[in-house]
């Protein structure tokens, strides 16, 4: 029932955790495929220790939000930069700062799309009297439209966007 539903701040933290978790999986694939485990041998232990300490401190203050927040902080501020540094210096011979700038430049529109889609879904769906399935369909349509529109507006002049469009046109 409604009494057992999580609040929106916890759902938001779960979404943020999912994003950082998937980034970690993506970069770990590069690490695993190139065999640079030696440079990364202490990262999981140190991240786990940092996460455990922050969990103990934050769970007493914020509960479940504290656990999620401490995990996100340990991933975003410790593990992800370490992993990126290893990949950029030992695999790609590139600067981590430039790649982090690129990721941040792409993350801002993603965050903006997510917040705008969430707000529009709440505006148009909440209290509309639609069935649960129709609410879901309307929300998916809103999310897709907002995402495509913002990506088109912000990235249509970039080489990455043009490359993606060329590849998509090759399919059809």
Tab-separated table of N, CA and C in Angstrom:
chain	number	residue	atom	x	y	z
A	1	UNK	N	0.800	-1.177	0.000
A	1	UNK	CA	0.000	0.000	0.000
A	1	UNK	C	0.854	1.257	0.000
A	2	UNK	N	0.201	2.358	0.090
A	2	UNK	CA	0.893	3.653	0.060
A	2	UNK	C	1.816	3.855	1.250
A	3	UNK	N	1.516	3.218	2.372
A	3	UNK	CA	2.345	3.382	3.567
A	3	UNK	C	3.723	2.749	3.386
A	4	UNK	N	3.826	1.764	2.513
A	4	UNK	CA	5.097	1.078	2.302
A	4	UNK	C	5.855	1.565	1.078
A	5	UNK	N	5.405	2.638	0.444
A	5	UNK	CA	6.097	3.167	-0.732
A	5	UNK	C	7.249	4.066	-0.298
A	6	UNK	N	8.313	4.034	-1.079
A	6	UNK	CA	9.468	4.891	-0.802
A	6	UNK	C	9.168	6.318	-1.239
A	7	UNK	N	9.774	7.268	-0.562
A	7	UNK	CA	9.595	8.670	-0.944
A	7	UNK	C	10.392	8.962	-2.212
A	8	UNK	N	10.103	10.097	-2.832
A	8	UNK	CA	10.762	10.455	-4.095
A	8	UNK	C	12.258	10.704	-3.923
A	9	UNK	N	12.682	11.172	-2.763
A	9	UNK	CA	14.119	11.399	-2.587
A	9	UNK	C	14.887	10.078	-2.589
A	10	UNK	N	14.314	9.033	-2.033
A	10	UNK	CA	14.970	7.724	-2.048
A	10	UNK	C	14.939	7.131	-3.461
A	11	UNK	N	13.844	7.319	-4.170
A	11	UNK	CA	13.773	6.852	-5.557
A	11	UNK	C	14.813	7.583	-6.396
A	12	UNK	N	14.953	8.874	-6.191
A	12	UNK	CA	15.971	9.656	-6.906
A	12	UNK	C	17.374	9.123	-6.592
A	13	UNK	N	17.646	8.824	-5.323
A	13	UNK	CA	18.954	8.285	-4.955
A	13	UNK	C	19.186	6.906	-5.570
A	14	UNK	N	18.144	6.089	-5.657
A	14	UNK	CA	18.283	4.796	-6.331
A	14	UNK	C	18.618	4.993	-7.813
A	15	UNK	N	17.993	5.973	-8.451
A	15	UNK	CA	18.290	6.262	-9.861
A	15	UNK	C	19.731	6.746	-10.019
A	16	UNK	N	20.159	7.614	-9.128
A	16	UNK	CA	21.539	8.105	-9.166
A	16	UNK	C	22.525	6.972	-8.922
A	17	UNK	N	22.210	6.098	-7.985
A	17	UNK	CA	23.047	4.927	-7.738
A	17	UNK	C	23.139	4.061	-8.990
A	18	UNK	N	22.015	3.857	-9.658
A	18	UNK	CA	21.991	3.052	-10.875
A	18	UNK	C	22.902	3.648	-11.948
A	19	UNK	N	22.857	4.957	-12.112
A	19	UNK	CA	23.697	5.621	-13.115
A	19	UNK	C	25.173	5.409	-12.795
A	20	UNK	N	25.576	5.656	-11.560
A	20	UNK	CA	26.985	5.479	-11.195
A	20	UNK	C	27.396	4.010	-11.269
A	21	UNK	N	26.505	3.107	-10.903
A	21	UNK	CA	26.799	1.682	-10.987
A	21	UNK	C	27.050	1.261	-12.432
A	22	UNK	N	26.234	1.765	-13.347
A	22	UNK	CA	26.404	1.422	-14.755
A	22	UNK	C	27.679	2.050	-15.329
A	23	UNK	N	28.015	3.255	-14.902
A	23	UNK	CA	29.293	3.847	-15.312
A	23	UNK	C	30.455	2.983	-14.837
A	24	UNK	N	30.378	2.519	-13.606
A	24	UNK	CA	31.432	1.659	-13.074
A	24	UNK	C	31.526	0.369	-13.885
A	25	UNK	N	30.389	-0.206	-14.259
A	25	UNK	CA	30.406	-1.422	-15.065
A	25	UNK	C	31.022	-1.165	-16.444
A	26	UNK	N	30.685	-0.035	-17.031
A	26	UNK	CA	31.223	0.315	-18.343
A	26	UNK	C	32.741	0.420	-18.306
A	27	UNK	N	33.254	1.166	-17.347
A	27	UNK	CA	34.700	1.364	-17.271
A	27	UNK	C	35.409	0.104	-16.788
A	28	UNK	N	34.758	-0.690	-15.975
A	28	UNK	CA	35.357	-1.952	-15.542
A	28	UNK	C	35.511	-2.919	-16.709
A	29	UNK	N	34.649	-2.818	-17.695
A	29	UNK	CA	34.774	-3.653	-18.885
A	29	UNK	C	36.074	-3.358	-19.614
A	30	UNK	N	36.417	-2.070	-19.734
A	30	UNK	CA	37.703	-1.705	-20.343
A	30	UNK	C	38.858	-2.267	-19.529
A	31	UNK	N	38.748	-2.132	-18.233
A	31	UNK	CA	39.806	-2.623	-17.365
A	31	UNK	C	39.963	-4.142	-17.480
A	32	UNK	N	38.850	-4.847	-17.475
A	32	UNK	CA	38.896	-6.305	-17.556
A	32	UNK	C	39.419	-6.777	-18.911
A	33	UNK	N	38.992	-6.115	-19.978
A	33	UNK	CA	39.391	-6.567	-21.312
A	33	UNK	C	40.850	-6.268	-21.625
A	34	UNK	N	41.440	-5.279	-20.957
A	34	UNK	CA	42.840	-4.946	-21.225
A	34	UNK	C	43.787	-5.562	-20.211
A	35	UNK	N	43.260	-6.105	-19.132
A	35	UNK	CA	44.097	-6.791	-18.159
A	35	UNK	C	44.947	-5.892	-17.288
A	36	UNK	N	44.441	-4.729	-16.939
A	36	UNK	CA	45.218	-3.818	-16.080
A	36	UNK	C	44.787	-3.931	-14.622
A	37	UNK	N	44.498	-5.150	-14.187
A	37	UNK	CA	44.011	-5.378	-12.826
A	37	UNK	C	45.044	-4.978	-11.775
A	38	UNK	N	46.298	-5.085	-12.120
A	38	UNK	CA	47.354	-4.801	-11.144
A	38	UNK	C	47.238	-3.384	-10.603
A	39	UNK	N	46.930	-2.430	-11.457
A	39	UNK	CA	46.832	-1.029	-11.038
A	39	UNK	C	45.569	-0.762	-10.219
A	40	UNK	N	44.664	-1.699	-10.260
A	40	UNK	CA	43.369	-1.497	-9.621
A	40	UNK	C	43.146	-2.431	-8.435
A	41	UNK	N	44.194	-3.067	-7.971
A	41	UNK	CA	44.022	-4.131	-6.980
A	41	UNK	C	43.541	-3.639	-5.621
A	42	UNK	N	43.825	-2.390	-5.249
A	42	UNK	CA	43.418	-1.899	-3.929
A	42	UNK	C	42.117	-1.098	-3.958
A	43	UNK	N	41.648	-0.724	-5.142
A	43	UNK	CA	40.454	0.118	-5.243
A	43	UNK	C	39.227	-0.506	-4.595
A	44	UNK	N	38.886	-1.770	-4.883
A	44	UNK	CA	37.681	-2.326	-4.261
A	44	UNK	C	37.759	-2.382	-2.737
A	45	UNK	N	38.939	-2.684	-2.213
A	45	UNK	CA	39.087	-2.753	-0.753
A	45	UNK	C	38.940	-1.377	-0.118
A	46	UNK	N	39.597	-0.385	-0.708
A	46	UNK	CA	39.517	0.964	-0.144
A	46	UNK	C	38.122	1.563	-0.309
A	47	UNK	N	37.494	1.309	-1.459
A	47	UNK	CA	36.131	1.805	-1.642
A	47	UNK	C	35.183	1.152	-0.651
A	48	UNK	N	35.339	-0.156	-0.432
A	48	UNK	CA	34.493	-0.859	0.524
A	48	UNK	C	34.671	-0.339	1.941
A	49	UNK	N	35.921	-0.073	2.329
A	49	UNK	CA	36.180	0.463	3.672
A	49	UNK	C	35.580	1.854	3.824
A	50	UNK	N	35.776	2.707	2.807
A	50	UNK	CA	35.209	4.056	2.843
A	50	UNK	C	33.686	4.000	2.899
A	51	UNK	N	33.102	3.129	2.092
A	51	UNK	CA	31.653	2.987	2.057
A	51	UNK	C	31.122	2.495	3.401
A	52	UNK	N	31.802	1.534	4.005
A	52	UNK	CA	31.365	1.007	5.302
A	52	UNK	C	31.396	2.082	6.381
A	53	UNK	N	32.473	2.848	6.428
A	53	UNK	CA	32.587	3.927	7.427
A	53	UNK	C	31.483	4.957	7.224
A	54	UNK	N	31.284	5.372	5.970
A	54	UNK	CA	30.231	6.365	5.705
A	54	UNK	C	28.849	5.788	5.967
A	55	UNK	N	28.638	4.502	5.662
A	55	UNK	CA	27.344	3.868	5.954
A	55	UNK	C	27.027	3.914	7.440
A	56	UNK	N	28.006	3.575	8.261
A	56	UNK	CA	27.787	3.558	9.708
A	56	UNK	C	27.437	4.945	10.221
A	57	UNK	N	28.126	5.951	9.704
A	57	UNK	CA	27.869	7.327	10.144
A	57	UNK	C	26.540	7.846	9.616
A	58	UNK	N	26.277	7.620	8.319
A	58	UNK	CA	25.116	8.254	7.678
A	58	UNK	C	23.797	7.525	7.931
A	59	UNK	N	23.833	6.210	8.175
A	59	UNK	CA	22.578	5.498	8.390
A	59	UNK	C	21.899	5.953	9.673
A	60	UNK	N	22.682	6.330	10.668
A	60	UNK	CA	22.073	6.785	11.920
A	60	UNK	C	21.443	8.163	11.771
A	61	UNK	N	21.910	8.928	10.797
A	61	UNK	CA	21.381	10.281	10.603
A	61	UNK	C	20.220	10.285	9.602
A	62	UNK	N	20.410	9.618	8.438
A	62	UNK	CA	19.429	9.717	7.363
A	62	UNK	C	18.751	8.399	7.007
A	63	UNK	N	19.077	7.310	7.654
A	63	UNK	CA	18.438	6.023	7.363
A	63	UNK	C	18.841	5.484	6.006
A	64	UNK	N	17.847	4.985	5.252
A	64	UNK	CA	18.110	4.403	3.941
A	64	UNK	C	18.737	5.415	2.985
A	65	UNK	N	18.322	6.656	3.067
A	65	UNK	CA	18.932	7.697	2.229
A	65	UNK	C	20.421	7.823	2.523
A	66	UNK	N	20.803	7.689	3.767
A	66	UNK	CA	22.213	7.764	4.141
A	66	UNK	C	23.031	6.628	3.565
A	67	UNK	N	22.446	5.427	3.546
A	67	UNK	CA	23.144	4.273	2.970
A	67	UNK	C	23.359	4.495	1.472
A	68	UNK	N	22.306	4.900	0.779
A	68	UNK	CA	22.429	5.154	-0.656
A	68	UNK	C	23.396	6.292	-0.949
A	69	UNK	N	23.286	7.363	-0.181
A	69	UNK	CA	24.150	8.516	-0.395
A	69	UNK	C	25.615	8.172	-0.154
A	70	UNK	N	25.907	7.412	0.879
A	70	UNK	CA	27.299	7.048	1.148
A	70	UNK	C	27.856	6.152	0.046
A	71	UNK	N	27.041	5.268	-0.489
A	71	UNK	CA	27.483	4.415	-1.589
A	71	UNK	C	27.739	5.243	-2.838
A	72	UNK	N	26.860	6.174	-3.131
A	72	UNK	CA	27.040	7.045	-4.298
A	72	UNK	C	28.289	7.895	-4.146
A	73	UNK	N	28.498	8.445	-2.964
A	73	UNK	CA	29.679	9.286	-2.731
A	73	UNK	C	30.960	8.479	-2.883
A	74	UNK	N	30.992	7.274	-2.325
A	74	UNK	CA	32.213	6.471	-2.437
A	74	UNK	C	32.480	6.067	-3.880
A	75	UNK	N	31.434	5.817	-4.647
A	75	UNK	CA	31.622	5.482	-6.055
A	75	UNK	C	32.046	6.702	-6.861
A	76	UNK	N	31.349	7.823	-6.665
A	76	UNK	CA	31.574	9.008	-7.499
A	76	UNK	C	32.860	9.742	-7.158
A	77	UNK	N	33.215	9.794	-5.898
A	77	UNK	CA	34.364	10.598	-5.476
A	77	UNK	C	35.639	9.789	-5.285
A	78	UNK	N	35.527	8.486	-5.214
A	78	UNK	CA	36.719	7.683	-4.969
A	78	UNK	C	36.950	6.642	-6.070
A	79	UNK	N	36.002	5.744	-6.244
A	79	UNK	CA	36.213	4.605	-7.118
A	79	UNK	C	36.202	4.976	-8.602
A	80	UNK	N	35.248	5.773	-9.013
A	80	UNK	CA	35.152	6.153	-10.414
A	80	UNK	C	36.365	6.957	-10.890
A	81	UNK	N	36.820	7.972	-10.149
A	81	UNK	CA	38.036	8.678	-10.598
A	81	UNK	C	39.265	7.768	-10.657
A	82	UNK	N	39.403	6.874	-9.706
A	82	UNK	CA	40.533	5.946	-9.705
A	82	UNK	C	40.482	5.059	-10.947
A	83	UNK	N	39.315	4.512	-11.216
A	83	UNK	CA	39.137	3.646	-12.373
A	83	UNK	C	39.392	4.400	-13.673
A	84	UNK	N	38.864	5.604	-13.776
A	84	UNK	CA	39.086	6.417	-14.972
A	84	UNK	C	40.555	6.760	-15.152
A	85	UNK	N	41.219	7.087	-14.069
A	85	UNK	CA	42.646	7.406	-14.157
A	85	UNK	C	43.425	6.198	-14.697
A	86	UNK	N	43.155	5.023	-14.178
A	86	UNK	CA	43.848	3.823	-14.650
A	86	UNK	C	43.584	3.564	-16.129
A	87	UNK	N	42.349	3.706	-16.541
A	87	UNK	CA	42.007	3.442	-17.939
A	87	UNK	C	42.634	4.486	-18.853
A	88	UNK	N	42.539	5.739	-18.469
A	88	UNK	CA	43.054	6.799	-19.333
A	88	UNK	C	44.584	6.803	-19.410
A	89	UNK	N	45.260	6.443	-18.342
A	89	UNK	CA	46.719	6.477	-18.372
A	89	UNK	C	47.333	5.183	-18.882
A	90	UNK	N	46.710	4.041	-18.627
A	90	UNK	CA	47.318	2.767	-18.999
A	90	UNK	C	46.731	2.138	-20.263
A	91	UNK	N	45.581	2.627	-20.717
A	91	UNK	CA	44.958	2.055	-21.905
A	91	UNK	C	44.927	3.065	-23.045
A	92	UNK	N	44.375	4.252	-22.789
A	92	UNK	CA	44.172	5.220	-23.859
A	92	UNK	C	45.249	6.300	-23.942
A	93	UNK	N	46.121	6.394	-22.971
A	93	UNK	CA	47.139	7.448	-22.930
A	93	UNK	C	46.527	8.822	-23.171
A	94	UNK	N	45.496	9.124	-22.434
A	94	UNK	CA	44.760	10.377	-22.579
A	94	UNK	C	44.622	11.027	-21.207
A	95	UNK	N	44.145	12.252	-21.188
A	95	UNK	CA	43.982	12.979	-19.939
A	95	UNK	C	42.606	12.706	-19.338
A	96	UNK	N	42.601	12.372	-18.074
A	96	UNK	CA	41.351	12.084	-17.376
A	96	UNK	C	40.492	13.343	-17.298
A	97	UNK	N	41.115	14.475	-17.094
A	97	UNK	CA	40.387	15.736	-16.936
A	97	UNK	C	39.539	16.030	-18.174
A	98	UNK	N	40.084	15.799	-19.362
A	98	UNK	CA	39.325	16.059	-20.593
A	98	UNK	C	38.126	15.127	-20.715
A	99	UNK	N	38.325	13.871	-20.370
A	99	UNK	CA	37.220	12.919	-20.462
A	99	UNK	C	36.160	13.205	-19.406
A	100	UNK	N	36.583	13.574	-18.202
A	100	UNK	CA	35.612	13.929	-17.153
A	100	UNK	C	34.811	15.164	-17.569
A	101	UNK	N	35.448	16.111	-18.214
A	101	UNK	CA	34.748	17.298	-18.711
A	101	UNK	C	33.705	16.893	-19.749
A	102	UNK	N	34.074	15.968	-20.633
A	102	UNK	CA	33.142	15.475	-21.641
A	102	UNK	C	31.952	14.763	-20.980
A	103	UNK	N	32.225	13.902	-20.006
A	103	UNK	CA	31.151	13.199	-19.303
A	103	UNK	C	30.220	14.170	-18.583
A	104	UNK	N	30.810	15.170	-17.942
A	104	UNK	CA	29.997	16.147	-17.229
A	104	UNK	C	29.151	16.958	-18.203
A	105	UNK	N	29.730	17.282	-19.360
A	105	UNK	CA	28.997	18.030	-20.381
A	105	UNK	C	27.797	17.222	-20.884
A	106	UNK	N	27.930	15.904	-20.922
A	106	UNK	CA	26.819	15.055	-21.348
A	106	UNK	C	25.845	14.765	-20.206
A	107	UNK	N	26.330	14.773	-18.975
A	107	UNK	CA	25.480	14.441	-17.830
A	107	UNK	C	24.493	15.552	-17.498
A	108	UNK	N	24.866	16.783	-17.742
A	108	UNK	CA	23.966	17.907	-17.431
A	108	UNK	C	22.667	17.816	-18.235
A	109	UNK	N	22.717	17.620	-19.559
A	109	UNK	CA	21.447	17.467	-20.286
A	109	UNK	C	20.648	16.237	-19.863
A	110	UNK	N	21.335	15.153	-19.519
A	110	UNK	CA	20.626	13.957	-19.056
A	110	UNK	C	19.859	14.267	-17.771
A	111	UNK	N	20.515	14.962	-16.849
A	111	UNK	CA	19.851	15.342	-15.605
A	111	UNK	C	18.676	16.279	-15.897
A	112	UNK	N	18.879	17.241	-16.777
A	112	UNK	CA	17.817	18.185	-17.129
A	112	UNK	C	16.642	17.446	-17.790
A	113	UNK	N	16.936	16.507	-18.699
A	113	UNK	CA	15.870	15.716	-19.336
A	113	UNK	C	15.089	14.923	-18.296
A	114	UNK	N	15.806	14.344	-17.365
A	114	UNK	CA	15.147	13.535	-16.336
A	114	UNK	C	14.223	14.377	-15.469
A	115	UNK	N	14.711	15.525	-15.030
A	115	UNK	CA	13.897	16.383	-14.171
A	115	UNK	C	12.691	16.945	-14.921
A	116	UNK	N	12.903	17.363	-16.177
A	116	UNK	CA	11.795	17.897	-16.968
A	116	UNK	C	10.765	16.810	-17.262
A	117	UNK	N	11.224	15.619	-17.603
A	117	UNK	CA	10.299	14.505	-17.864
A	117	UNK	C	9.513	14.155	-16.610
A	118	UNK	N	10.189	14.131	-15.477
A	118	UNK	CA	9.515	13.833	-14.215
A	118	UNK	C	8.436	14.878	-13.918
A	119	UNK	N	8.781	16.148	-14.083
A	119	UNK	CA	7.821	17.219	-13.808
A	119	UNK	C	6.623	17.150	-14.756
A	120	UNK	N	6.883	16.911	-16.042
A	120	UNK	CA	5.781	16.830	-16.998
A	120	UNK	C	4.901	15.607	-16.751
A	121	UNK	N	5.504	14.502	-16.388
A	121	UNK	CA	4.702	13.310	-16.072
A	121	UNK	C	3.817	13.561	-14.860
A	122	UNK	N	4.370	14.199	-13.855
A	122	UNK	CA	3.555	14.508	-12.663
A	122	UNK	C	2.426	15.478	-13.024
A	123	UNK	N	2.717	16.436	-13.886
A	123	UNK	CA	1.726	17.443	-14.263
A	123	UNK	C	0.576	16.832	-15.068
A	124	UNK	N	0.920	15.997	-16.056
A	124	UNK	CA	-0.107	15.487	-16.963
A	124	UNK	C	-0.764	14.191	-16.498
A	125	UNK	N	-0.098	13.416	-15.664
A	125	UNK	CA	-0.616	12.094	-15.325
A	125	UNK	C	-1.264	12.054	-13.951
A	126	UNK	N	-0.688	12.737	-12.984
A	126	UNK	CA	-1.195	12.639	-11.612
A	126	UNK	C	-2.631	13.176	-11.533
A	127	UNK	N	-3.509	12.340	-11.056
A	127	UNK	CA	-4.909	12.737	-10.900
A	127	UNK	C	-5.675	12.822	-12.205
A	128	UNK	N	-5.150	12.198	-13.264
A	128	UNK	CA	-5.809	12.291	-14.569
A	128	UNK	C	-6.945	11.282	-14.727
A	129	UNK	N	-6.999	10.301	-13.861
A	129	UNK	CA	-8.051	9.300	-13.949
A	129	UNK	C	-7.751	8.198	-14.953
A	130	UNK	N	-6.551	8.177	-15.502
A	130	UNK	CA	-6.174	7.119	-16.445
A	130	UNK	C	-5.857	5.829	-15.694
A	131	UNK	N	-5.923	4.723	-16.397
A	131	UNK	CA	-5.524	3.463	-15.783
A	131	UNK	C	-4.005	3.464	-15.606
A	132	UNK	N	-3.530	2.559	-14.793
A	132	UNK	CA	-2.091	2.493	-14.510
A	132	UNK	C	-1.297	2.253	-15.786
A	133	UNK	N	-1.798	1.392	-16.648
A	133	UNK	CA	-1.098	1.095	-17.903
A	133	UNK	C	-1.076	2.326	-18.803
A	134	UNK	N	-2.171	3.045	-18.891
A	134	UNK	CA	-2.196	4.255	-19.720
A	134	UNK	C	-1.292	5.337	-19.138
A	135	UNK	N	-1.251	5.457	-17.808
A	135	UNK	CA	-0.331	6.411	-17.185
A	135	UNK	C	1.109	6.075	-17.564
A	136	UNK	N	1.433	4.784	-17.529
A	136	UNK	CA	2.775	4.332	-17.889
A	136	UNK	C	3.091	4.675	-19.347
A	137	UNK	N	2.158	4.424	-20.253
A	137	UNK	CA	2.356	4.709	-21.681
A	137	UNK	C	2.533	6.204	-21.903
A	138	UNK	N	1.713	7.018	-21.258
A	138	UNK	CA	1.832	8.471	-21.402
A	138	UNK	C	3.178	8.950	-20.869
A	139	UNK	N	3.599	8.430	-19.738
A	139	UNK	CA	4.892	8.835	-19.177
A	139	UNK	C	6.051	8.425	-20.082
A	140	UNK	N	5.974	7.250	-20.680
A	140	UNK	CA	7.038	6.818	-21.611
A	140	UNK	C	7.077	7.748	-22.811
A	141	UNK	N	5.927	8.099	-23.338
A	141	UNK	CA	5.877	9.013	-24.492
A	141	UNK	C	6.454	10.381	-24.135
A	142	UNK	N	6.120	10.880	-22.962
A	142	UNK	CA	6.657	12.169	-22.517
A	142	UNK	C	8.170	12.085	-22.383
A	143	UNK	N	8.667	11.037	-21.754
A	143	UNK	CA	10.120	10.889	-21.560
A	143	UNK	C	10.850	10.801	-22.886
A	144	UNK	N	10.332	10.030	-23.818
A	144	UNK	CA	10.973	9.901	-25.130
A	144	UNK	C	10.963	11.221	-25.891
A	145	UNK	N	9.823	11.901	-25.894
A	145	UNK	CA	9.723	13.170	-26.611
A	145	UNK	C	10.677	14.214	-26.027
A	146	UNK	N	10.668	14.362	-24.714
A	146	UNK	CA	11.539	15.345	-24.068
A	146	UNK	C	13.004	15.018	-24.322
A	147	UNK	N	13.367	13.761	-24.181
A	147	UNK	CA	14.765	13.362	-24.383
A	147	UNK	C	15.215	13.621	-25.809
A	148	UNK	N	14.429	13.181	-26.785
A	148	UNK	CA	14.805	13.391	-28.180
A	148	UNK	C	14.890	14.871	-28.520
A	149	UNK	N	13.957	15.652	-28.021
A	149	UNK	CA	13.949	17.086	-28.311
A	149	UNK	C	15.184	17.780	-27.726
A	150	UNK	N	15.484	17.513	-26.485
A	150	UNK	CA	16.627	18.174	-25.848
A	150	UNK	C	17.938	17.711	-26.458
A	151	UNK	N	18.072	16.426	-26.731
A	151	UNK	CA	19.295	15.939	-27.371
A	151	UNK	C	19.458	16.558	-28.751
A	152	UNK	N	18.385	16.650	-29.492
A	152	UNK	CA	18.443	17.262	-30.834
A	152	UNK	C	18.851	18.724	-30.746
A	153	UNK	N	18.279	19.451	-29.822
A	153	UNK	CA	18.582	20.877	-29.696
A	153	UNK	C	20.029	21.103	-29.254
A	154	UNK	N	20.478	20.359	-28.262
A	154	UNK	CA	21.794	20.619	-27.677
A	154	UNK	C	22.958	20.011	-28.452
A	155	UNK	N	22.743	18.858	-29.078
A	155	UNK	CA	23.876	18.135	-29.644
A	155	UNK	C	23.875	18.010	-31.164
A	156	UNK	N	22.939	18.642	-31.863
A	156	UNK	CA	22.843	18.429	-33.300
A	156	UNK	C	24.071	18.895	-34.075
A	157	UNK	N	24.888	19.752	-33.520
A	157	UNK	CA	26.080	20.235	-34.220
A	157	UNK	C	27.346	19.455	-33.863
A	158	UNK	N	27.249	18.514	-32.936
A	158	UNK	CA	28.445	17.783	-32.518
A	158	UNK	C	28.742	16.631	-33.470
A	159	UNK	N	29.993	16.266	-33.543
A	159	UNK	CA	30.411	15.154	-34.400
A	159	UNK	C	29.821	13.829	-33.918
A	160	UNK	N	29.706	13.665	-32.609
A	160	UNK	CA	29.137	12.428	-32.074
A	160	UNK	C	27.688	12.246	-32.511
A	161	UNK	N	26.917	13.326	-32.516
A	161	UNK	CA	25.522	13.264	-32.931
A	161	UNK	C	25.420	12.910	-34.411
A	162	UNK	N	26.228	13.563	-35.230
A	162	UNK	CA	26.197	13.293	-36.670
A	162	UNK	C	26.606	11.849	-36.965
A	163	UNK	N	27.610	11.349	-36.235
A	163	UNK	CA	28.036	9.968	-36.417
A	163	UNK	C	26.904	9.008	-36.071
A	164	UNK	N	26.201	9.272	-34.963
A	164	UNK	CA	25.089	8.423	-34.541
A	164	UNK	C	23.968	8.438	-35.569
A	165	UNK	N	23.650	9.609	-36.092
A	165	UNK	CA	22.591	9.714	-37.102
A	165	UNK	C	22.987	8.943	-38.356
A	166	UNK	N	24.256	9.043	-38.781
A	166	UNK	CA	24.714	8.282	-39.951
A	166	UNK	C	24.557	6.781	-39.718
A	167	UNK	N	24.920	6.322	-38.523
A	167	UNK	CA	24.797	4.898	-38.219
A	167	UNK	C	23.337	4.452	-38.183
A	168	UNK	N	22.461	5.287	-37.642
A	168	UNK	CA	21.045	4.944	-37.599
A	168	UNK	C	20.440	4.920	-38.999
A	169	UNK	N	20.866	5.836	-39.872
A	169	UNK	CA	20.361	5.840	-41.248
A	169	UNK	C	20.858	4.620	-42.018
A	170	UNK	N	22.007	4.068	-41.637
A	170	UNK	CA	22.518	2.874	-42.302
A	170	UNK	C	21.625	1.664	-42.050
A	171	UNK	N	20.890	1.671	-40.935
A	171	UNK	CA	19.977	0.565	-40.633
A	171	UNK	C	18.701	0.627	-41.471
A	172	UNK	N	18.276	1.831	-41.837
A	172	UNK	CA	16.996	1.935	-42.508
A	172	UNK	C	17.121	2.653	-43.749
